[in-house]
Coordinates of C-alpha atoms in Angstrom, one line a residue:
X1 CA 43.3 52.6 -17.4
X2 CA 43.7 50.7 -14.3
X3 CA 43.5 46.8 -14.2
X4 CA 40.3 47.0 -12.1
X5 CA 38.7 49.3 -14.8
X6 CA 39.8 46.9 -17.6
X7 CA 38.2 43.9 -15.9
X8 CA 35.0 45.8 -15.3
X9 CA 34.9 46.9 -18.9
X10 CA 35.4 43.3 -20.3
X11 CA 32.7 42.0 -17.9
X12 CA 30.3 44.7 -19.2
X13 CA 31.0 43.9 -22.8
X14 CA 30.5 40.2 -22.2
X15 CA 27.0 40.8 -20.6
X16 CA 26.0 43.2 -23.5
X17 CA 26.9 40.8 -26.3
X18 CA 24.9 38.1 -24.6
X19 CA 27.8 35.8 -24.3
X20 CA 27.3 35.2 -20.6
X21 CA 25.2 32.3 -19.6
X22 CA 21.8 33.4 -18.3
X23 CA 21.5 30.4 -16.1
X24 CA 24.1 29.4 -13.5
X25 CA 25.9 26.0 -13.9
X26 CA 24.0 24.3 -11.2
X27 CA 20.6 25.2 -12.6
X28 CA 21.8 24.1 -16.1
X29 CA 22.9 20.7 -14.6
X30 CA 19.5 20.4 -12.9
X31 CA 17.7 21.0 -16.2
X32 CA 19.9 18.5 -18.1
X33 CA 19.2 15.9 -15.3
X34 CA 15.5 16.6 -15.5
X35 CA 15.6 16.0 -19.2
X36 CA 17.0 12.6 -18.7
X37 CA 14.3 11.5 -16.1
X38 CA 11.8 9.1 -17.6
X39 CA 8.8 7.5 -16.1
X40 CA 9.3 3.8 -15.2
X41 CA 8.2 1.5 -17.9
X42 CA 5.1 -0.6 -17.4
X43 CA 5.9 -4.2 -16.9
X44 CA 6.2 -6.2 -20.1
X45 CA 3.9 -9.1 -21.1
X46 CA 6.9 -11.4 -20.6
X47 CA 7.3 -10.1 -17.1
X48 CA 3.6 -11.0 -16.4
X49 CA 4.0 -14.4 -17.8
X50 CA 7.0 -15.0 -15.7
X51 CA 4.9 -14.4 -12.7
X52 CA 2.1 -16.8 -13.9
X53 CA -0.2 -14.3 -15.5
X54 CA -1.5 -14.8 -19.1
X55 CA -1.9 -11.1 -19.9
X56 CA -0.7 -7.8 -18.3
X57 CA -3.0 -6.1 -15.7
X58 CA -4.6 -2.9 -17.0
X59 CA -3.0 0.1 -15.5
X60 CA -5.0 1.4 -12.6
X61 CA -6.7 4.7 -13.5
X62 CA -6.5 7.9 -11.5
X63 CA -9.3 7.8 -9.0
X64 CA -12.6 8.9 -10.5
X65 CA -13.4 11.4 -7.8
X66 CA -11.8 13.0 -4.7
X67 CA -10.9 10.5 -2.0
X68 CA -13.7 9.2 0.1
X69 CA -14.0 11.4 3.3
X70 CA -13.4 9.1 6.2
X71 CA -13.6 11.5 9.2
X72 CA -16.0 14.2 10.0
X73 CA -15.0 16.4 12.9
X74 CA -13.0 16.0 16.0
X75 CA -13.2 12.6 17.6
X76 CA -15.7 11.4 15.0
X77 CA -15.7 7.5 14.9
X78 CA -13.8 6.2 11.9
X79 CA -15.9 4.3 9.3
X80 CA -15.6 0.5 8.9
X81 CA -15.1 -0.2 5.2
X82 CA -14.8 -3.4 3.2
X83 CA -15.5 -1.6 -0.1
X84 CA -14.8 1.8 -1.5
X85 CA -17.5 3.5 -3.6
X86 CA -16.1 4.1 -7.1
X87 CA -17.0 3.8 -10.8
X88 CA -13.5 2.5 -11.6
X89 CA -13.1 -1.2 -12.3
X90 CA -10.6 -1.7 -9.6
X91 CA -10.2 -3.9 -6.5
X92 CA -7.7 -3.4 -3.6
X93 CA -5.3 -6.1 -2.5
X94 CA -4.4 -6.3 1.2
X95 CA -2.2 -8.6 3.2
X96 CA -2.1 -9.6 6.9
X97 CA 1.3 -10.0 8.5
X98 CA 1.6 -11.2 12.1
X99 CA 4.6 -11.3 14.4
X100 CA 3.8 -13.7 17.2
X101 CA 7.0 -15.4 18.2
X102 CA 7.7 -15.6 14.5
X103 CA 6.9 -14.2 11.1
X104 CA 4.1 -15.4 8.9
X105 CA 3.8 -14.3 5.3
X106 CA 6.5 -12.8 3.1
X107 CA 9.4 -14.2 5.0
X108 CA 8.2 -17.6 3.9
X109 CA 8.4 -16.4 0.3
X110 CA 11.0 -13.7 -0.3
X111 CA 10.2 -13.7 -4.0
X112 CA 7.0 -11.8 -3.1
X113 CA 9.0 -8.7 -2.8
X114 CA 10.3 -9.2 -6.3
X115 CA 6.9 -9.8 -7.6
X116 CA 5.5 -6.5 -6.1
X117 CA 8.5 -4.6 -7.5
X118 CA 8.5 -6.1 -11.1
X119 CA 4.7 -5.9 -11.5
X120 CA 4.5 -2.5 -9.8
X121 CA 1.7 -4.0 -7.7
X122 CA -0.1 -1.7 -5.3
X123 CA -0.6 -3.6 -2.1
X124 CA -1.4 -2.7 1.5
X125 CA 0.2 -4.7 4.3
X126 CA -1.4 -4.7 7.7
X127 CA 1.1 -5.6 10.5
X128 CA 0.0 -7.2 13.7
X129 CA 2.9 -7.0 16.1
X130 CA 3.5 -8.7 19.4
X131 CA 7.3 -8.4 19.3
X132 CA 9.9 -6.9 17.2
X133 CA 11.5 -9.7 15.0
X134 CA 13.7 -10.1 12.0
X135 CA 10.6 -10.0 9.8
X136 CA 10.5 -6.3 10.0
X137 CA 13.3 -6.2 7.5
X138 CA 11.1 -8.0 4.9
X139 CA 8.2 -5.5 5.5
X140 CA 10.8 -2.8 5.1
X141 CA 11.8 -4.3 1.7
X142 CA 8.2 -4.5 0.7
X143 CA 7.8 -0.8 1.6
X144 CA 10.8 0.1 -0.4
X145 CA 9.2 -1.4 -3.6
X146 CA 6.0 0.4 -3.2
X147 CA 3.8 -1.4 -0.7
X148 CA 2.1 0.6 2.0
X149 CA 2.3 -0.4 5.7
X150 CA -0.8 -0.1 7.9
X151 CA -1.7 -1.0 11.5
X152 CA -2.9 -4.4 12.6
X153 CA -2.5 -3.6 16.3
X154 CA 0.1 -4.4 19.0
X155 CA -0.6 -8.0 19.7
X156 CA -2.7 -10.7 17.9
X157 CA -5.5 -10.9 20.5
X158 CA -9.0 -10.1 19.4
X159 CA -10.0 -6.6 20.5
X160 CA -13.7 -7.2 20.7
X161 CA -15.0 -7.2 24.2
X162 CA -11.7 -5.9 25.8
X163 CA -11.8 -2.7 28.0
X164 CA -11.1 0.6 26.4
X165 CA -7.7 1.0 28.0
X166 CA -6.4 -2.3 26.5
X167 CA -7.9 -1.7 23.1
X168 CA -6.3 1.8 23.0
X169 CA -3.0 0.4 24.1
X170 CA -3.0 -2.1 21.4
X171 CA -4.1 0.2 18.6
X172 CA -1.8 3.2 19.6
X173 CA 1.0 0.9 20.5
X174 CA 1.0 -0.8 17.1
X175 CA 0.8 2.6 15.3
X176 CA 3.7 4.1 17.4
X177 CA 5.9 1.1 16.8
X178 CA 5.3 1.1 13.0
X179 CA 6.0 4.9 13.0
X180 CA 9.2 4.5 14.9
X181 CA 10.4 1.9 12.5
X182 CA 9.2 3.3 9.2
X183 CA 8.4 7.0 9.8
X184 CA 4.9 7.9 8.7
X185 CA 2.1 7.0 11.2
X186 CA -0.4 4.5 9.7
X187 CA -3.8 5.9 9.3
X188 CA -5.7 2.7 8.7
X189 CA -6.5 -0.1 11.2
X190 CA -7.3 -3.7 10.6
X191 CA -8.2 -5.4 14.0
X192 CA -7.1 -9.0 14.4
X193 CA -9.4 -11.4 12.6
X194 CA -11.6 -8.4 11.7
X195 CA -13.3 -8.4 15.1
X196 CA -14.2 -5.1 16.7
X197 CA -16.9 -3.3 18.7
X198 CA -17.9 0.3 19.4
X199 CA -15.1 0.5 22.0
X200 CA -12.7 -0.4 19.3
X201 CA -13.9 2.5 17.1
X202 CA -13.7 4.9 20.1
X203 CA -10.1 3.8 20.9
X204 CA -9.2 4.0 17.2
X205 CA -10.5 7.5 16.9
X206 CA -8.4 8.5 19.9
X207 CA -5.3 6.9 18.2
X208 CA -5.8 8.9 15.0
X209 CA -7.1 6.1 12.9
X210 CA -9.1 7.4 9.9
X211 CA -10.7 4.1 8.7
X212 CA -11.1 0.5 10.0
X213 CA -10.4 -1.6 6.9
X214 CA -12.0 -5.0 6.7
X215 CA -12.5 -7.0 3.4
X216 CA -15.3 -8.0 1.0
X217 CA -13.5 -11.0 -0.5
X218 CA -10.6 -13.3 0.5
X219 CA -8.3 -15.6 -1.3
X220 CA -7.3 -18.9 0.3
X221 CA -5.5 -21.7 -1.6
X222 CA -7.7 -22.1 -4.8
X223 CA -10.8 -20.4 -3.5
X224 CA -11.8 -16.7 -3.8
X225 CA -14.7 -16.4 -1.4
X226 CA -17.1 -13.5 -0.9
X227 CA -18.9 -12.1 2.1
X228 CA -22.6 -11.8 2.2
X229 CA -24.6 -12.7 -0.9
X230 CA -21.9 -11.7 -3.5
X231 CA -20.8 -14.3 -6.0
X232 CA -18.2 -12.2 -7.7
X233 CA -16.0 -9.2 -7.3
X234 CA -17.6 -5.7 -7.5
X235 CA -16.0 -2.2 -8.1
X236 CA -14.0 -1.1 -5.1
X237 CA -13.9 -4.4 -3.2
X238 CA -11.1 -4.8 -0.7
X239 CA -9.6 -8.2 -0.9
X240 CA -7.7 -10.1 1.7
X241 CA -4.9 -12.4 0.5
X242 CA -3.0 -14.8 2.7
X243 CA -1.8 -18.5 2.6
X244 CA -4.0 -21.0 4.3
X245 CA -1.0 -22.0 6.5
X246 CA 2.7 -21.4 6.7
X247 CA 3.5 -24.8 4.8
X248 CA 0.8 -24.2 2.1
X249 CA 1.1 -22.2 -1.1
X250 CA 3.6 -19.5 -1.2
X251 CA 2.4 -15.9 -1.1
X252 CA 3.6 -15.4 -4.7
X253 CA 1.7 -18.4 -5.9
X254 CA -1.5 -17.3 -4.0
X255 CA -1.2 -13.8 -5.5
X256 CA -0.7 -14.9 -9.0
X257 CA -3.8 -17.0 -8.7
X258 CA -5.7 -14.1 -7.2
X259 CA -4.6 -11.7 -10.0
X260 CA -5.8 -14.2 -12.6
X261 CA -9.2 -14.2 -10.9
X262 CA -9.2 -10.4 -10.8
X263 CA -8.3 -10.2 -14.5
X264 CA -10.9 -12.9 -15.5
X265 CA -13.7 -10.8 -13.9
X266 CA -12.6 -7.7 -15.8
X267 CA -10.9 -5.8 -13.0
X268 CA -7.4 -4.3 -12.2
X269 CA -5.7 -3.5 -8.9
X270 CA -5.8 0.0 -7.5
X271 CA -3.9 1.5 -4.5
X272 CA -6.3 1.6 -1.5
X273 CA -4.6 4.7 -0.1
X274 CA -5.4 6.6 -3.3
X275 CA -9.2 6.1 -2.8
X276 CA -9.7 6.1 0.9

């Protein structure tokens, strides 16, 4: 018997006796690694207390229905929303960030990123950009801990009343700049100060915007105020949170105060992008 025949015989015997591994080593390693993967733990009660909350927020449920359809057909005007229809007892936290010769918001309170990470807080950040500044790194850190970044236009000038070409340049320009920096193109728009007109909606549609997002309630200093005749939060309300001025309460303090109001009214926080 030749050496080649001997090796072939030994290999065949090994396969027949079942001693050979049925899964290659790389696949076995993948399975072992998968067995070690665990879902991140929910924040502890102590973590919530450290951030000024008396009790943990209830986990946000899975959306109770398919996401709200926000576009119907080519070049359809995007809807303007300040509330998402839902049966879930959730509200949505949004933040406005403006670069206008400086950064206003999280840069004044770097701990806000830690708060979002430790509480696994779903927040949406709308960036209004007139120039690229160092604050972009802070938004990148927020994004890395789970915040979503959306478009607040290129430039802080109110869009209402401007010609179509200027509005389109501001909306598309902001979207393109955020995409160049962070990758995905933002799908939502919040016009500066929430001011818009029909031209805004036309320009937004042409820039690929799927929804113009305003707010139903806002938190400033100690006051949670409501639009219209509302006197409390309702299911699906979009909430705007921002300091009254750069030298006022930190974003962390303001958010903790807001979350206490949310809890007291029987709500938790959902991720806007999961519903809209």
